[in-house]
PDB file of C-alpha atoms in Angstrom:
ATOM      1  CA  MET A   1      12.123 -17.229  -9.605  1.00  0.00           C
ATOM      2  CA  PRO A   2       8.872 -18.234 -12.284  1.00  0.00           C
ATOM      3  CA  LEU A   3       5.456 -17.971 -10.744  1.00  0.00           C
ATOM      4  CA  GLU A   4       2.174 -19.296 -12.028  1.00  0.00           C
ATOM      5  CA  VAL A   5      -1.037 -17.962 -12.309  1.00  0.00           C
ATOM      6  CA  GLU A   6      -2.120 -19.991  -8.682  1.00  0.00           C
ATOM      7  CA  ASP A   7       1.213 -18.301  -7.449  1.00  0.00           C
ATOM      8  CA  ILE A   8       0.421 -14.815  -8.750  1.00  0.00           C
ATOM      9  CA  LYS A   9      -3.182 -15.293  -7.238  1.00  0.00           C
ATOM     10  CA  LYS A  10      -1.758 -15.716  -3.416  1.00  0.00           C
ATOM     11  CA  ILE A  11       0.110 -12.264  -3.812  1.00  0.00           C
ATOM     12  CA  LEU A  12      -2.569 -10.160  -5.726  1.00  0.00           C
ATOM     13  CA  PRO A  13      -6.124  -9.450  -5.156  1.00  0.00           C
ATOM     14  CA  HIS A  14      -6.816  -9.372  -8.541  1.00  0.00           C
ATOM     15  CA  ARG A  15      -9.080 -12.279 -10.325  1.00  0.00           C
ATOM     16  CA  TYR A  16     -10.938 -13.355 -14.089  1.00  0.00           C
ATOM     17  CA  PRO A  17     -11.401 -10.918 -15.526  1.00  0.00           C
ATOM     18  CA  PHE A  18      -9.107  -8.185 -13.779  1.00  0.00           C
ATOM     19  CA  LEU A  19      -6.091 -10.322 -13.328  1.00  0.00           C
ATOM     20  CA  LEU A  20      -3.986  -9.301 -16.136  1.00  0.00           C
ATOM     21  CA  VAL A  21      -0.772 -11.181 -15.270  1.00  0.00           C
ATOM     22  CA  ASP A  22      -0.896 -14.931 -16.428  1.00  0.00           C
ATOM     23  CA  ARG A  23       2.938 -15.441 -15.765  1.00  0.00           C
ATOM     24  CA  VAL A  24       6.212 -14.128 -14.152  1.00  0.00           C
ATOM     25  CA  VAL A  25       8.899 -15.582 -16.215  1.00  0.00           C
ATOM     26  CA  GLU A  26      11.820 -13.444 -14.478  1.00  0.00           C
ATOM     27  CA  LEU A  27      12.005 -11.902 -10.847  1.00  0.00           C
ATOM     28  CA  GLU A  28      14.810 -10.424  -9.254  1.00  0.00           C
ATOM     29  CA  GLU A  29      13.817  -9.535  -5.457  1.00  0.00           C
ATOM     30  CA  ASP A  30      13.612  -5.920  -5.410  1.00  0.00           C
ATOM     31  CA  ARG A  31      15.181  -5.115  -8.684  1.00  0.00           C
ATOM     32  CA  ARG A  32      13.230  -6.205 -11.917  1.00  0.00           C
ATOM     33  CA  ILE A  33      10.094  -8.630 -12.764  1.00  0.00           C
ATOM     34  CA  VAL A  34       9.383  -9.897 -16.240  1.00  0.00           C
ATOM     35  CA  ALA A  35       5.446 -10.578 -16.357  1.00  0.00           C
ATOM     36  CA  ILE A  36       3.270 -12.521 -19.319  1.00  0.00           C
ATOM     37  CA  LYS A  37      -0.436 -11.917 -19.944  1.00  0.00           C
ATOM     38  CA  ASN A  38      -1.449 -13.871 -23.105  1.00  0.00           C
ATOM     39  CA  VAL A  39      -4.599 -12.560 -24.822  1.00  0.00           C
ATOM     40  CA  SER A  40      -6.977 -13.689 -28.051  1.00  0.00           C
ATOM     41  CA  SER A  41      -9.122 -11.421 -30.077  1.00  0.00           C
ATOM     42  CA  ASP A  42     -12.199 -12.930 -28.268  1.00  0.00           C
ATOM     43  CA  GLU A  43     -11.197 -11.213 -25.185  1.00  0.00           C
ATOM     44  CA  ARG A  44     -14.168  -8.944 -23.959  1.00  0.00           C
ATOM     45  CA  TYR A  45     -12.159  -5.923 -23.605  1.00  0.00           C
ATOM     46  CA  PHE A  46     -11.007  -5.475 -27.063  1.00  0.00           C
ATOM     47  CA  ILE A  47     -12.146  -2.790 -29.540  1.00  0.00           C
ATOM     48  CA  ALA A  48     -12.757  -2.637 -33.366  1.00  0.00           C
ATOM     49  CA  GLY A  49      -9.925  -0.814 -34.443  1.00  0.00           C
ATOM     50  CA  PRO A  50      -9.150  -0.070 -38.434  1.00  0.00           C
ATOM     51  CA  GLY A  51     -10.932  -2.431 -40.655  1.00  0.00           C
ATOM     52  CA  GLY A  52     -13.002  -4.258 -37.520  1.00  0.00           C
ATOM     53  CA  VAL A  53      -9.739  -5.434 -36.287  1.00  0.00           C
ATOM     54  CA  PRO A  54      -9.320  -6.217 -32.706  1.00  0.00           C
ATOM     55  CA  VAL A  55      -6.877  -3.787 -30.570  1.00  0.00           C
ATOM     56  CA  LEU A  56      -5.673  -4.256 -27.280  1.00  0.00           C
ATOM     57  CA  PRO A  57      -6.754  -1.204 -25.125  1.00  0.00           C
ATOM     58  CA  SER A  58      -3.844   1.133 -23.680  1.00  0.00           C
ATOM     59  CA  SER A  59      -5.693   1.064 -20.259  1.00  0.00           C
ATOM     60  CA  ILE A  60      -5.378  -2.676 -20.547  1.00  0.00           C
ATOM     61  CA  LEU A  61      -1.650  -2.676 -21.150  1.00  0.00           C
ATOM     62  CA  THR A  62      -1.061   0.134 -18.452  1.00  0.00           C
ATOM     63  CA  GLU A  63      -3.058  -1.985 -15.941  1.00  0.00           C
ATOM     64  CA  ALA A  64      -0.921  -5.488 -16.508  1.00  0.00           C
ATOM     65  CA  MET A  65       1.974  -3.000 -16.213  1.00  0.00           C
ATOM     66  CA  ALA A  66       0.937  -1.870 -12.759  1.00  0.00           C
ATOM     67  CA  GLN A  67       0.027  -5.414 -11.324  1.00  0.00           C
ATOM     68  CA  ALA A  68       3.275  -6.896 -12.875  1.00  0.00           C
ATOM     69  CA  GLY A  69       4.924  -4.028 -10.913  1.00  0.00           C
ATOM     70  CA  ALA A  70       2.644  -4.845  -7.558  1.00  0.00           C
ATOM     71  CA  VAL A  71       3.987  -8.259  -7.694  1.00  0.00           C
ATOM     72  CA  LEU A  72       7.325  -7.232  -8.022  1.00  0.00           C
ATOM     73  CA  ILE A  73       6.920  -5.759  -5.112  1.00  0.00           C
ATOM     74  CA  LEU A  74       4.318  -7.875  -2.872  1.00  0.00           C
ATOM     75  CA  SER A  75       6.101 -10.895  -3.635  1.00  0.00           C
ATOM     76  CA  LYS A  76       8.529 -10.297  -0.480  1.00  0.00           C
ATOM     77  CA  PRO A  77       6.830 -11.766   2.343  1.00  0.00           C
ATOM     78  CA  GLU A  78       6.923  -8.546   4.323  1.00  0.00           C
ATOM     79  CA  ASN A  79       5.328  -6.584   1.603  1.00  0.00           C
ATOM     80  CA  ARG A  80       2.400  -8.484   1.132  1.00  0.00           C
ATOM     81  CA  SER A  81       0.005  -6.268   4.039  1.00  0.00           C
ATOM     82  CA  ARG A  82       1.487  -2.722   2.114  1.00  0.00           C
ATOM     83  CA  LEU A  83      -0.679  -0.991  -0.302  1.00  0.00           C
ATOM     84  CA  ILE A  84       0.683  -0.343  -3.689  1.00  0.00           C
ATOM     85  CA  TYR A  85      -0.894   2.786  -5.377  1.00  0.00           C
ATOM     86  CA  PHE A  86       0.090   3.587  -9.233  1.00  0.00           C
ATOM     87  CA  MET A  87       0.677   7.165  -9.422  1.00  0.00           C
ATOM     88  CA  GLY A  88       1.143   7.844 -13.076  1.00  0.00           C
ATOM     89  CA  ILE A  89       2.700   7.126 -16.216  1.00  0.00           C
ATOM     90  CA  ASP A  90       4.593   8.407 -19.414  1.00  0.00           C
ATOM     91  CA  ARG A  91       4.450   7.435 -23.010  1.00  0.00           C
ATOM     92  CA  VAL A  92       1.541   5.288 -22.764  1.00  0.00           C
ATOM     93  CA  PRO A  93       1.531   2.600 -26.154  1.00  0.00           C
ATOM     94  CA  SER A  94      -1.223   2.694 -28.130  1.00  0.00           C
ATOM     95  CA  GLY A  95      -3.107  -0.726 -28.887  1.00  0.00           C
ATOM     96  CA  ARG A  96      -2.222  -2.472 -32.353  1.00  0.00           C
ATOM     97  CA  PRO A  97      -4.247  -4.589 -34.024  1.00  0.00           C
ATOM     98  CA  ALA A  98      -3.514  -8.255 -33.648  1.00  0.00           C
ATOM     99  CA  PRO A  99      -5.806 -11.794 -33.928  1.00  0.00           C
ATOM    100  CA  ARG A 100      -3.514 -13.071 -30.927  1.00  0.00           C
ATOM    101  CA  MET A 101      -0.860 -11.806 -28.860  1.00  0.00           C
ATOM    102  CA  THR A 102       1.520 -11.710 -25.911  1.00  0.00           C
ATOM    103  CA  ALA A 103       1.678  -8.513 -23.596  1.00  0.00           C
ATOM    104  CA  ARG A 104       4.861  -8.586 -21.965  1.00  0.00           C
ATOM    105  CA  ALA A 105       5.865  -6.473 -19.007  1.00  0.00           C
ATOM    106  CA  SER A 106       9.181  -5.844 -18.117  1.00  0.00           C
ATOM    107  CA  ILE A 107       9.618  -3.554 -14.826  1.00  0.00           C
ATOM    108  CA  ARG A 108      13.006  -2.372 -13.522  1.00  0.00           C
ATOM    109  CA  ALA A 109      12.460  -1.415  -9.994  1.00  0.00           C
ATOM    110  CA  ARG A 110      14.395   2.298  -9.554  1.00  0.00           C
ATOM    111  CA  TRP A 111      13.666   5.294  -7.240  1.00  0.00           C
ATOM    112  CA  SER A 112      11.577   6.664 -10.482  1.00  0.00           C
ATOM    113  CA  GLY A 113       9.585   3.450 -10.502  1.00  0.00           C
ATOM    114  CA  ARG A 114       9.855   3.103 -14.144  1.00  0.00           C
ATOM    115  CA  GLY A 115       8.596   0.299 -16.219  1.00  0.00           C
ATOM    116  CA  ASN A 116       8.624  -0.742 -19.680  1.00  0.00           C
ATOM    117  CA  SER A 117       5.930  -2.752 -22.054  1.00  0.00           C
ATOM    118  CA  HIS A 118       6.726  -4.371 -24.909  1.00  0.00           C
ATOM    119  CA  LEU A 119       4.337  -6.432 -27.137  1.00  0.00           C
ATOM    120  CA  ASP A 120       5.455  -9.707 -28.962  1.00  0.00           C
TER     121      ASP A 120
END
């Protein structure tokens, strides 16, 4: 079930510049979500990396993953009034230099609540 940004805004309270999910390309209820955030080097949260090349901070990737997980849970109408708490993360990827990239968060719902983030 693909979702566009307007659909996502009906699920999450976040708005620009804090909404970090542009599109949901795959959603299996209670199981899995694949969400996309398109970024370019002129986004305000980029930091200068080696040689002055913009780097996406790990904190932004982490927040994008958390938001994708929240969409997975809150996309069910009976969960819309629930509060979602992000409790922790292991092995956070470091930012990498790129003038333009897509952050793709793929989250699988498990009892442990683990998710993965991939940069394309």
